[in-house]
XYZ file of C-alpha atoms in Angstrom:
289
model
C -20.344 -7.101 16.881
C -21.590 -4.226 14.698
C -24.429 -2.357 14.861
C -26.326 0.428 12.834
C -27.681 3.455 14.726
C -30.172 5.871 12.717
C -29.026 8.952 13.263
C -30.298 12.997 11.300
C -28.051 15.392 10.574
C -28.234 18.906 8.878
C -32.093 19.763 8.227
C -33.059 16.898 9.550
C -31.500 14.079 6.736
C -31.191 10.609 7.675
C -27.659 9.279 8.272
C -26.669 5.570 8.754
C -23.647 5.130 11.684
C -21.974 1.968 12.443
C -21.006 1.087 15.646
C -18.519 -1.069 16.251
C -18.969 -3.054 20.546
C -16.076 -5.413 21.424
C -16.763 -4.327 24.540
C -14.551 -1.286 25.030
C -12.763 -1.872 28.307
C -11.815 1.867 29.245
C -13.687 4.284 30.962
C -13.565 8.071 30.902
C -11.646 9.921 33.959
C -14.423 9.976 36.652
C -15.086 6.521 36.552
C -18.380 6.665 34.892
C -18.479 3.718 32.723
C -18.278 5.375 29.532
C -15.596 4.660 26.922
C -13.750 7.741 24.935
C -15.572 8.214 21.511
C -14.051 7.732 18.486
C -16.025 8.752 15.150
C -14.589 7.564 11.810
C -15.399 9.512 8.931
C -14.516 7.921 5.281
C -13.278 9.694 1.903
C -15.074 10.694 -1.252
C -16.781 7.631 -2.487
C -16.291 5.522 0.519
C -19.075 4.173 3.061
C -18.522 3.651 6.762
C -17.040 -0.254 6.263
C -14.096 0.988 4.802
C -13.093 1.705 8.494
C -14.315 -2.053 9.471
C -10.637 -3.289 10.591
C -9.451 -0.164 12.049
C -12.769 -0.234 14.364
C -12.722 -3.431 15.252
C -8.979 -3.134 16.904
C -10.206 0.617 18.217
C -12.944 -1.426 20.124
C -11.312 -2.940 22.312
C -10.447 0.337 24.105
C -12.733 3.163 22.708
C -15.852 3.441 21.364
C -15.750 3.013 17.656
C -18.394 4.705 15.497
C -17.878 4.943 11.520
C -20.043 7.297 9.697
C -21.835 6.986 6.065
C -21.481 10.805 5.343
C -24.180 12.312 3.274
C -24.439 10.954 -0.294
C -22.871 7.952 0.588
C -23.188 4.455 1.532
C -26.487 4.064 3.503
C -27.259 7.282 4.517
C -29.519 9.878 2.382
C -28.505 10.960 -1.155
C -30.433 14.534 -1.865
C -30.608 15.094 -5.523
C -29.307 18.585 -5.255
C -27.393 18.417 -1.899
C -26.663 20.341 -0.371
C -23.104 19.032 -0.117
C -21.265 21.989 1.172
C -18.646 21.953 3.813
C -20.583 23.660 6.348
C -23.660 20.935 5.790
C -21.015 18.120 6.202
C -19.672 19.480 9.137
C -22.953 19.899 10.766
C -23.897 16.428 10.008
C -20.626 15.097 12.210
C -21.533 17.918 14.964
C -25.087 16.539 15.455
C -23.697 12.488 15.412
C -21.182 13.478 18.328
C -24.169 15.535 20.256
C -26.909 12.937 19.691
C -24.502 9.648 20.413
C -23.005 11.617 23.276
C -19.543 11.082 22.318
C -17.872 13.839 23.036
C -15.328 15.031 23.624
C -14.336 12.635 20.714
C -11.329 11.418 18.744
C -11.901 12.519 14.843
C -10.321 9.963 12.545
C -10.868 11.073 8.612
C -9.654 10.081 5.245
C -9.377 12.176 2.087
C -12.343 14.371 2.311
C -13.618 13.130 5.687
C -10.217 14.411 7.131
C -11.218 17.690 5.771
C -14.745 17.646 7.959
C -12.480 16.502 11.093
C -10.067 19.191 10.975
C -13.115 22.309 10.483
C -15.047 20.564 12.922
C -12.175 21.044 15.636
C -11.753 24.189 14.221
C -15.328 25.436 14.727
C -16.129 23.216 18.012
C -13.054 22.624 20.903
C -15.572 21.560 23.041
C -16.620 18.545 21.248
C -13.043 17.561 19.799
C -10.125 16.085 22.043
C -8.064 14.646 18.957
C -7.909 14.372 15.285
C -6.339 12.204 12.629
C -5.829 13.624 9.435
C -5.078 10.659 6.861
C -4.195 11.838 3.234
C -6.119 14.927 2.854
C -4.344 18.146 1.460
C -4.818 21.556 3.000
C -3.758 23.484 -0.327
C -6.424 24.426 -3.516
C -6.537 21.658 -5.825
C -7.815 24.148 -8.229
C -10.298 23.889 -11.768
C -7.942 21.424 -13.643
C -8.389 18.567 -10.903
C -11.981 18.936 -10.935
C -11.995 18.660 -14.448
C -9.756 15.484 -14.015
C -11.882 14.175 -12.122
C -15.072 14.796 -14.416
C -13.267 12.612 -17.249
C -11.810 9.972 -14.874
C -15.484 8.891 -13.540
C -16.701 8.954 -17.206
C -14.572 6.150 -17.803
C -15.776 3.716 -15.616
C -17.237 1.133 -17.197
C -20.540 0.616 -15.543
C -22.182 -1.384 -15.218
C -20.171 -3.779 -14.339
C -21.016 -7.877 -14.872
C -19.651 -9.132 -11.596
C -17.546 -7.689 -8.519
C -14.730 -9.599 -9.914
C -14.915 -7.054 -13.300
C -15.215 -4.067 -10.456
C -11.592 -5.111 -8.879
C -9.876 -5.712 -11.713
C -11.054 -2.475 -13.292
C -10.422 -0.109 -10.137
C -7.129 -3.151 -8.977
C -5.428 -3.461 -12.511
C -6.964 -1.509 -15.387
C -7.547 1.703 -14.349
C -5.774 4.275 -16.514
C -4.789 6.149 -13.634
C -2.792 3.565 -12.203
C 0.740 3.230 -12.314
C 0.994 -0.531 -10.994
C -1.793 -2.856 -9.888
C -2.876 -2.162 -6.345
C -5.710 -5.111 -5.115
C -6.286 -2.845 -1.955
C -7.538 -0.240 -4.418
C -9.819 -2.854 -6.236
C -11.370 -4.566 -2.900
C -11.939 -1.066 -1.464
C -14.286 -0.298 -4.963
C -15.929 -3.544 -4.459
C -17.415 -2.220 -0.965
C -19.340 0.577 -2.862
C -21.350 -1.395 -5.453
C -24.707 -2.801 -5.546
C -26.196 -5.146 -8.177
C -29.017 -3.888 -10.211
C -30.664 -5.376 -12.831
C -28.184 -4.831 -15.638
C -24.881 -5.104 -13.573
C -23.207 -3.502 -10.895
C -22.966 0.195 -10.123
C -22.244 2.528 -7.528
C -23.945 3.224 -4.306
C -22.676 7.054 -4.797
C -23.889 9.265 -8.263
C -20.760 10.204 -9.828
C -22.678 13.580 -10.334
C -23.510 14.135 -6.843
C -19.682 13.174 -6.416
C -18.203 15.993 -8.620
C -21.084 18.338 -6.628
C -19.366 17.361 -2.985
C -15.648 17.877 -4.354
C -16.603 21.156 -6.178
C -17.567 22.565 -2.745
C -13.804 22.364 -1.593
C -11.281 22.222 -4.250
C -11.039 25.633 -5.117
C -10.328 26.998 -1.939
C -7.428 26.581 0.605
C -8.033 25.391 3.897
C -4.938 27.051 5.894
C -6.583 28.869 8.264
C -8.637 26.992 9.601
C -5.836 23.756 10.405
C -3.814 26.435 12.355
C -7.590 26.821 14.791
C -7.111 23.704 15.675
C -6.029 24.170 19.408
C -6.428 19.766 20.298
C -3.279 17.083 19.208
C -3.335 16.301 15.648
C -1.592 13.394 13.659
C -1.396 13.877 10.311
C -0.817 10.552 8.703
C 0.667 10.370 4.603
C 1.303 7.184 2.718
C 4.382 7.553 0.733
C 2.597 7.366 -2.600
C -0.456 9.102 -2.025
C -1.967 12.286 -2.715
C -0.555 14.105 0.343
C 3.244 15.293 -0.672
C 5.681 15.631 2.106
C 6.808 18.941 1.975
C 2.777 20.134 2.835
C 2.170 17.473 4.600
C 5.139 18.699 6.916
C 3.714 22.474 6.542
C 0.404 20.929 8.158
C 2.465 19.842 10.706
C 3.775 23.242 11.471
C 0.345 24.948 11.230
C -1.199 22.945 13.585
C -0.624 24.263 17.075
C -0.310 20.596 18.298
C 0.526 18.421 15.130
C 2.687 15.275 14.860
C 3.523 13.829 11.708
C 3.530 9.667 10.660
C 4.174 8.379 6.959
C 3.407 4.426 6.119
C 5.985 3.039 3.284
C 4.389 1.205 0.570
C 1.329 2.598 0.763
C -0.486 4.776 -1.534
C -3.837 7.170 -0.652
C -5.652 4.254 0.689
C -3.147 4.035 3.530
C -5.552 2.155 6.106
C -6.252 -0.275 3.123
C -2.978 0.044 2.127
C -0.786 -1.489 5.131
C -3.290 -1.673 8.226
C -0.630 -2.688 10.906
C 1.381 -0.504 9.513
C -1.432 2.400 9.995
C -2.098 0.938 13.265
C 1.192 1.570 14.702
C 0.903 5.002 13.727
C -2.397 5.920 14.959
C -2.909 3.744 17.951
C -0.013 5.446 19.898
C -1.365 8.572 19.312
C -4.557 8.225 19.943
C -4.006 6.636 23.891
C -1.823 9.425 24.263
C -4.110 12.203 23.245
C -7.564 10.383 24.499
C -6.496 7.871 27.473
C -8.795 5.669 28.191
């Protein structure tokens, strides 16, 4: 069973959380009925049902809640932001306060990883683990932004029918080196149909504002404050190279490293029992339940 919870963050915006019951079956030490907290927090572009398989099997010992982050999927899109890091991180630090799920588990993606990994940084009280999927620590610098800015140009929106959206984002994409159908149903998830086709839930400007607030700057220092158990999680063929991945590793006071074969940046898409066996250790070792 899933169920959305209304929750504000920063200044007060409204944020749509997903909460995933199965009923979780553990209970924190002290015997008082509640489950360990989990929070899920998707990638650039992505919406809270992205994490919809990985919450479902997280259910049955934890309680599972996926975020729409600001800008994104059902949750408030502010024409100008803002979109900074610190307004992203304060949106996660007022779901954990206001669902009462701390001290929480922090499983991210891509940009959400990012959030996870400062929020530890900046609050040990409210963070017992985090899992860092596919999100680089290093300065992606003024060429990828620019990258970007001609990449979303291309998209050929609207599009007729969600068949059009995952064969474009699947097969046709000129960024792709070989199809990938993961990659085309996870595009699929973040359309709506208007009246002349279908487009995306995000706007590609507001997207290039939210990536602009991080990709000139290095995020180092604050990986090595995180003081809880880390898991930093790479698909072979995705974004995240070894060699820093491994470097995270070392940063972190308490990181462990995974890598999933065959998969690509959309690891959890990618291979899900494959990113299950990686995560699900880790996690009832860091946050027993």
């Amino acid at each position: 069973m899933v169920r959305r919870i209304n929750v504000r963050g920063a200044g007060g915006l409204r944020l749509a959380a997903w909460e995933f019951a199965d009923p979780p079956k553990g209970t924190l030490p002290g015997g008082d009925g509640q489950a360990p907290g989990v929070l899920l927090l998707h990638g650039l572009m992505g919406r809270g049902s992205h994490w919809a398989s990985t919450a479902r099997w997280l259910s049955g010992r934890y309680r599972a809640v996926c975020l729409d982050q600001r800008g994104h999927g059902r949750s408030d899109k502010p024409t100008d932001g803002p979109f900074g890091r610190e307004a992203y991180v304060a949106d996660a630090e007022a779901v954990i306060e206001q669902l009462g799920l701390a001290p929480v588990a922090l499983v991210g993606h891509g940009m959400g990883a990012l959030t996870a990994w400062q929020l530890a940084a900046k609050r040990p009280d409210l963070v017992r683990a985090v899992v860092i999927c596919d999100m680089r620590a290093s300065a992606l610098g003024k060429r990828s932004q620019r990258d970007w800015e001609q990449w979303l140009a291309t998209w050929p929106v609207p599009f007729a029918t969600l068949a059009d959206v995952r064969r474009w984002f699947g097969e046709e994409d000129p960024l792709l080196e070989r199809p990938s159908p993961s990659r085309g149903e996870f595009f699929t998830e973040v359309m709506a149909e208007r009246m002349d086709g279908w487009r995306p839930v995000f706007s590609r400007r507001q997207v290039l504002m939210i990536r602009q607030s991080w990709v000139h700057e290095a995020h180092w220092d604050e990986l090595a404050l995180v003081r809880c158990p880390a898991l930093v999680v790479r698909g072979i063929d995705g974004e995240l190279g070894r060699a820093e991945a491994q470097e995270m590793v070392r940063v972190l006071p308490r990181g462990v490293y995974a890598e999933v074969a065959d998969a690509g940046h959309l690891v959890h898409y990618d291979q899900p029992e494959q990113w299950r066996q990686a995560v699900e250790p880790f996690l009832q070792g860091a946050l027993p339940a």
